[in-house]
Amino acid sequence: MIILEFKAKGKKHQYSAIDEAIRTVQFIRNSCIRYWMDNKGVNKFDLNKYSAVLAKRFPFANELNSTARQSSAERSWSSILRFFDNCKKKVPGKKGFPKFHKNCRTVEYKQSGWKLSPDKKSITFSDKKGIGKLKLKGKWDFWRETAKQIKRVRIVRRADGYYIQFCVSVDIKEQLEPADATIGLDVGLKDFYTDSRGNTEPNPRFYRTVEKRLKFRQRRVSRKVRLVLSRSLLKQEGYALGGSRG
């Protein structure tokens, strides 16, 4: 999944409708958390069903698209599941017990409740919240070919305005050109090596270069050995090293 974000442009009553949708999402999520706390054995599907129950009980919840209600219930289950995982892993400290949200900033739709214009420069939300048509400000060429792969649409409220995020499912396949990195080497006497591309490296002949110096060093070593033997013989005869016989 990749996220593509665009600035949303609308009127004041549309922004008020977005705020109302965000408050409804917050209400549904917190209600699902309370339902899980009051009833043991509640799972993800139970929370999705409970979001439909909330829509029947409260008219303002029914105005929100059904997929947006389901997304809010799934968010509550994600926080519950994260708490269970931390408990199983025995994470030290706080395990992240689900809390009630006080400042929700997003409302998420799935593959219904919205429609893109043919020129991809505006989006229309068709639920009963009254958001309506919003203009999109951004670059289009990057995602024009992937418009059919949009899985979720998210409205985000920030300090500088409202944004529309598209969650696009794409298969990233990189076809790398084979690099010519495999070569063959042939080691010889005349040249140190010759590769399959025709490059050669001259033989440095280190041994021949230092052969004369090596002979000199070997002669010095042999002399040092004979000098040590002669001194030991002098000690046995009673001569002091560096002086006369005592």
GROMACS .gro file of C-alpha atoms in nm:
model
  246
    1MET     CA    1   0.000   0.000   0.000
    2ILE     CA    2   0.120   0.349  -0.084
    3ILE     CA    3  -0.035   0.673   0.038
    4LEU     CA    4  -0.109   0.960  -0.202
    5GLU     CA    5  -0.210   1.287  -0.040
    6PHE     CA    6  -0.386   1.594  -0.184
    7LYS     CA    7  -0.510   1.919  -0.038
    8ALA     CA    8  -0.889   1.943  -0.020
    9LYS     CA    9  -1.064   2.268  -0.112
   10GLY     CA   10  -1.426   2.331  -0.019
   11LYS     CA   11  -1.665   2.568   0.154
   12LYS     CA   12  -1.728   2.632   0.521
   13HIS     CA   13  -2.037   2.413   0.543
   14GLN     CA   14  -1.839   2.128   0.384
   15TYR     CA   15  -1.565   2.166   0.643
   16SER     CA   16  -1.830   2.161   0.915
   17ALA     CA   17  -1.969   1.839   0.765
   18ILE     CA   18  -1.621   1.684   0.774
   19ASP     CA   19  -1.585   1.780   1.139
   20GLU     CA   20  -1.920   1.618   1.215
   21ALA     CA   21  -1.811   1.300   1.035
   22ILE     CA   22  -1.489   1.295   1.239
   23ARG     CA   23  -1.686   1.334   1.563
   24THR     CA   24  -1.909   1.045   1.458
   25VAL     CA   25  -1.606   0.826   1.390
   26GLN     CA   26  -1.471   0.910   1.734
   27PHE     CA   27  -1.805   0.822   1.893
   28ILE     CA   28  -1.822   0.484   1.718
   29ARG     CA   29  -1.465   0.393   1.811
   30ASN     CA   30  -1.508   0.485   2.176
   31SER     CA   31  -1.840   0.300   2.189
   32CYS     CA   32  -1.675  -0.014   2.050
   33ILE     CA   33  -1.401   0.012   2.313
   34ARG     CA   34  -1.666   0.039   2.586
   35TYR     CA   35  -1.856  -0.256   2.439
   36TRP     CA   36  -1.538  -0.466   2.448
   37MET     CA   37  -1.467  -0.365   2.809
   38ASP     CA   38  -1.819  -0.455   2.923
   39ASN     CA   39  -1.847  -0.788   2.739
   40LYS     CA   40  -1.599  -1.073   2.751
   41GLY     CA   41  -1.505  -1.267   2.439
   42VAL     CA   42  -1.581  -0.988   2.193
   43ASN     CA   43  -1.395  -1.021   1.863
   44LYS     CA   44  -1.347  -0.816   1.550
   45PHE     CA   45  -1.669  -0.929   1.383
   46ASP     CA   46  -1.872  -0.848   1.693
   47LEU     CA   47  -1.745  -0.492   1.684
   48ASN     CA   48  -1.839  -0.460   1.316
   49LYS     CA   49  -2.190  -0.576   1.401
   50TYR     CA   50  -2.206  -0.337   1.691
   51SER     CA   51  -2.128  -0.044   1.460
   52ALA     CA   52  -2.447  -0.131   1.269
   53VAL     CA   53  -2.637  -0.141   1.598
   54LEU     CA   54  -2.511   0.208   1.679
   55ALA     CA   55  -2.634   0.329   1.340
   56LYS     CA   56  -2.985   0.209   1.424
   57ARG     CA   57  -2.983   0.369   1.768
   58PHE     CA   58  -2.838   0.709   1.675
   59PRO     CA   59  -2.948   0.901   1.364
   60PHE     CA   60  -2.619   1.094   1.339
   61ALA     CA   61  -2.431   0.763   1.324
   62ASN     CA   62  -2.660   0.639   1.050
   63GLU     CA   63  -2.573   0.944   0.839
   64LEU     CA   64  -2.216   0.820   0.810
   65ASN     CA   65  -2.133   0.571   0.537
   66SER     CA   66  -2.140   0.206   0.649
   67THR     CA   67  -1.782   0.142   0.537
   68ALA     CA   68  -1.664   0.442   0.741
   69ARG     CA   69  -1.840   0.295   1.046
   70GLN     CA   70  -1.671  -0.039   0.984
   71SER     CA   71  -1.330   0.129   0.952
   72SER     CA   72  -1.384   0.300   1.286
   73ALA     CA   73  -1.472  -0.034   1.448
   74GLU     CA   74  -1.162  -0.191   1.291
   75ARG     CA   75  -0.948   0.083   1.442
   76SER     CA   76  -1.078   0.003   1.787
   77TRP     CA   77  -1.002  -0.364   1.732
   78SER     CA   78  -0.649  -0.277   1.619
   79SER     CA   79  -0.582  -0.105   1.951
   80ILE     CA   80  -0.725  -0.406   2.138
   81LEU     CA   81  -0.517  -0.649   1.935
   82ARG     CA   82  -0.202  -0.445   1.998
   83PHE     CA   83  -0.273  -0.464   2.372
   84PHE     CA   84  -0.312  -0.845   2.354
   85ASP     CA   85   0.012  -0.881   2.158
   86ASN     CA   86   0.206  -0.676   2.413
   87CYS     CA   87   0.069  -0.894   2.691
   88LYS     CA   88   0.168  -1.215   2.512
   89LYS     CA   89   0.516  -1.082   2.440
   90LYS     CA   90   0.548  -0.966   2.805
   91VAL     CA   91   0.654  -0.619   2.706
   92PRO     CA   92   0.793  -0.442   3.014
   93GLY     CA   93   0.603  -0.143   3.145
   94LYS     CA   94   0.265  -0.034   3.015
   95LYS     CA   95   0.103  -0.271   2.767
   96GLY     CA   96  -0.100  -0.005   2.585
   97PHE     CA   97  -0.449  -0.070   2.722
   98PRO     CA   98  -0.706   0.076   2.477
   99LYS     CA   99  -0.807   0.430   2.566
  100PHE     CA  100  -1.091   0.653   2.458
  101HIS     CA  101  -0.999   0.904   2.191
  102LYS     CA  102  -1.051   1.271   2.270
  103ASN     CA  103  -0.907   1.433   1.959
  104CYS     CA  104  -0.983   1.228   1.650
  105ARG     CA  105  -0.869   1.385   1.324
  106THR     CA  106  -0.954   1.139   1.045
  107VAL     CA  107  -1.248   0.965   0.885
  108GLU     CA  108  -1.180   0.671   0.655
  109TYR     CA  109  -1.394   0.530   0.376
  110LYS     CA  110  -1.342   0.201   0.199
  111GLN     CA  111  -1.446   0.144  -0.164
  112SER     CA  112  -1.787   0.304  -0.134
  113GLY     CA  113  -1.927   0.637  -0.023
  114TRP     CA  114  -1.702   0.838  -0.257
  115LYS     CA  115  -1.647   0.891  -0.628
  116LEU     CA  116  -1.368   1.053  -0.827
  117SER     CA  117  -1.445   1.289  -1.112
  118PRO     CA  118  -1.338   1.184  -1.464
  119ASP     CA  119  -1.056   1.440  -1.467
  120LYS     CA  120  -0.935   1.316  -1.125
  121LYS     CA  121  -0.936   1.672  -0.989
  122SER     CA  122  -1.226   1.642  -0.746
  123ILE     CA  123  -1.391   1.383  -0.524
  124THR     CA  124  -1.755   1.358  -0.413
  125PHE     CA  125  -1.870   1.196  -0.087
  126SER     CA  126  -2.221   1.058  -0.116
  127ASP     CA  127  -2.316   0.984   0.245
  128LYS     CA  128  -2.571   1.185   0.440
  129LYS     CA  129  -2.318   1.399   0.623
  130GLY     CA  130  -2.332   1.655   0.343
  131ILE     CA  131  -1.963   1.675   0.261
  132GLY     CA  132  -2.031   1.679  -0.110
  133LYS     CA  133  -1.775   1.765  -0.376
  134LEU     CA  134  -1.421   1.868  -0.279
  135LYS     CA  135  -1.152   1.993  -0.513
  136LEU     CA  136  -0.814   1.823  -0.501
  137LYS     CA  137  -0.491   2.018  -0.525
  138GLY     CA  138  -0.183   1.820  -0.623
  139LYS     CA  139  -0.003   1.638  -0.904
  140TRP     CA  140  -0.202   1.394  -1.114
  141ASP     CA  141   0.032   1.217  -1.354
  142PHE     CA  142   0.185   1.003  -1.079
  143TRP     CA  143  -0.133   0.816  -0.987
  144ARG     CA  144  -0.357   0.851  -1.290
  145GLU     CA  145  -0.290   0.493  -1.397
  146THR     CA  146  -0.351   0.350  -1.047
  147ALA     CA  147  -0.689   0.515  -0.979
  148LYS     CA  148  -0.866   0.177  -1.007
  149GLN     CA  149  -0.647   0.031  -0.734
  150ILE     CA  150  -0.761   0.272  -0.461
  151LYS     CA  151  -0.868   0.065  -0.162
  152ARG     CA  152  -0.940   0.336   0.096
  153VAL     CA  153  -0.994   0.710   0.109
  154ARG     CA  154  -0.913   0.906   0.422
  155ILE     CA  155  -1.001   1.265   0.514
  156VAL     CA  156  -0.742   1.417   0.748
  157ARG     CA  157  -0.789   1.738   0.945
  158ARG     CA  158  -0.477   1.939   1.021
  159ALA     CA  159  -0.392   2.284   1.145
  160ASP     CA  160  -0.348   2.420   0.791
  161GLY     CA  161  -0.660   2.265   0.642
  162TYR     CA  162  -0.805   1.935   0.521
  163TYR     CA  163  -0.634   1.667   0.315
  164ILE     CA  164  -0.749   1.365   0.117
  165GLN     CA  165  -0.535   1.051   0.136
  166PHE     CA  166  -0.569   0.766  -0.112
  167CYS     CA  167  -0.448   0.421  -0.004
  168VAL     CA  168  -0.344   0.252  -0.328
  169SER     CA  169  -0.258  -0.115  -0.357
  170VAL     CA  170   0.031  -0.161  -0.598
  171ASP     CA  171   0.267  -0.443  -0.680
  172ILE     CA  172   0.619  -0.305  -0.682
  173LYS     CA  173   0.831  -0.505  -0.925
  174GLU     CA  174   1.182  -0.390  -0.998
  175GLN     CA  175   1.347  -0.544  -1.301
  176LEU     CA  176   1.715  -0.482  -1.261
  177GLU     CA  177   1.939  -0.506  -1.563
  178PRO     CA  178   2.204  -0.773  -1.514
  179ALA     CA  179   2.534  -0.614  -1.422
  180ASP     CA  180   2.842  -0.731  -1.606
  181ALA     CA  181   3.016  -0.817  -1.279
  182THR     CA  182   3.119  -1.177  -1.350
  183ILE     CA  183   3.467  -1.208  -1.498
  184GLY     CA  184   3.721  -1.484  -1.545
  185LEU     CA  185   4.082  -1.466  -1.422
  186ASP     CA  186   4.390  -1.647  -1.552
  187VAL     CA  187   4.704  -1.635  -1.336
  188GLY     CA  188   5.038  -1.668  -1.515
  189LEU     CA  189   5.414  -1.613  -1.485
  190LYS     CA  190   5.461  -1.335  -1.736
  191ASP     CA  191   5.156  -1.140  -1.616
  192PHE     CA  192   5.016  -1.157  -1.266
  193TYR     CA  193   4.663  -1.214  -1.404
  194THR     CA  194   4.461  -1.164  -1.721
  195ASP     CA  195   4.082  -1.125  -1.701
  196SER     CA  196   3.814  -1.217  -1.954
  197ARG     CA  197   3.783  -0.852  -2.058
  198GLY     CA  198   4.141  -0.836  -2.178
  199ASN     CA  199   4.285  -0.640  -1.886
  200THR     CA  200   4.625  -0.751  -1.757
  201GLU     CA  201   4.824  -0.678  -1.444
  202PRO     CA  202   5.207  -0.701  -1.464
  203ASN     CA  203   5.380  -0.944  -1.234
  204PRO     CA  204   5.535  -0.745  -0.945
  205ARG     CA  205   5.807  -1.017  -0.887
  206PHE     CA  206   5.849  -0.931  -0.520
  207TYR     CA  207   6.079  -1.227  -0.450
  208ARG     CA  208   6.325  -1.139  -0.728
  209THR     CA  209   6.329  -0.778  -0.615
  210VAL     CA  210   6.427  -0.854  -0.255
  211GLU     CA  211   6.633  -1.166  -0.325
  212LYS     CA  212   6.967  -0.984  -0.287
  213ARG     CA  213   6.857  -0.816   0.033
  214LEU     CA  214   6.735  -1.150   0.164
  215LYS     CA  215   7.080  -1.305   0.114
  216PHE     CA  216   7.237  -1.020   0.309
  217ARG     CA  217   6.998  -1.070   0.598
  218GLN     CA  218   7.060  -1.446   0.601
  219ARG     CA  219   7.437  -1.392   0.627
  220ARG     CA  220   7.392  -1.161   0.924
  221VAL     CA  221   7.175  -1.420   1.099
  222SER     CA  222   7.433  -1.694   1.049
  223ARG     CA  223   7.708  -1.471   1.194
  224LYS     CA  224   7.503  -1.390   1.503
  225VAL     CA  225   7.460  -1.760   1.575
  226ARG     CA  226   7.839  -1.826   1.559
  227LEU     CA  227   7.909  -1.525   1.784
  228VAL     CA  228   7.685  -1.659   2.056
  229LEU     CA  229   7.858  -1.998   2.047
  230SER     CA  230   8.204  -1.841   2.077
  231ARG     CA  231   8.105  -1.641   2.386
  232SER     CA  232   7.968  -1.946   2.559
  233LEU     CA  233   8.297  -2.124   2.501
  234LEU     CA  234   8.483  -1.829   2.651
  235LYS     CA  235   8.274  -1.852   2.965
  236GLN     CA  236   8.359  -2.218   3.001
  237GLU     CA  237   8.733  -2.137   2.975
  238GLY     CA  238   8.701  -1.876   3.255
  239TYR     CA  239   8.741  -1.557   3.050
  240ALA     CA  240   8.530  -1.258   3.147
  241LEU     CA  241   8.346  -1.096   2.858
  242GLY     CA  242   8.492  -0.759   2.777
  243GLY     CA  243   8.801  -0.801   3.006
  244SER     CA  244   9.103  -1.019   3.097
  245ARG     CA  245   9.108  -1.367   3.248
  246GLY     CA  246   9.040  -1.366   3.623
   0.00000   0.00000   0.00000
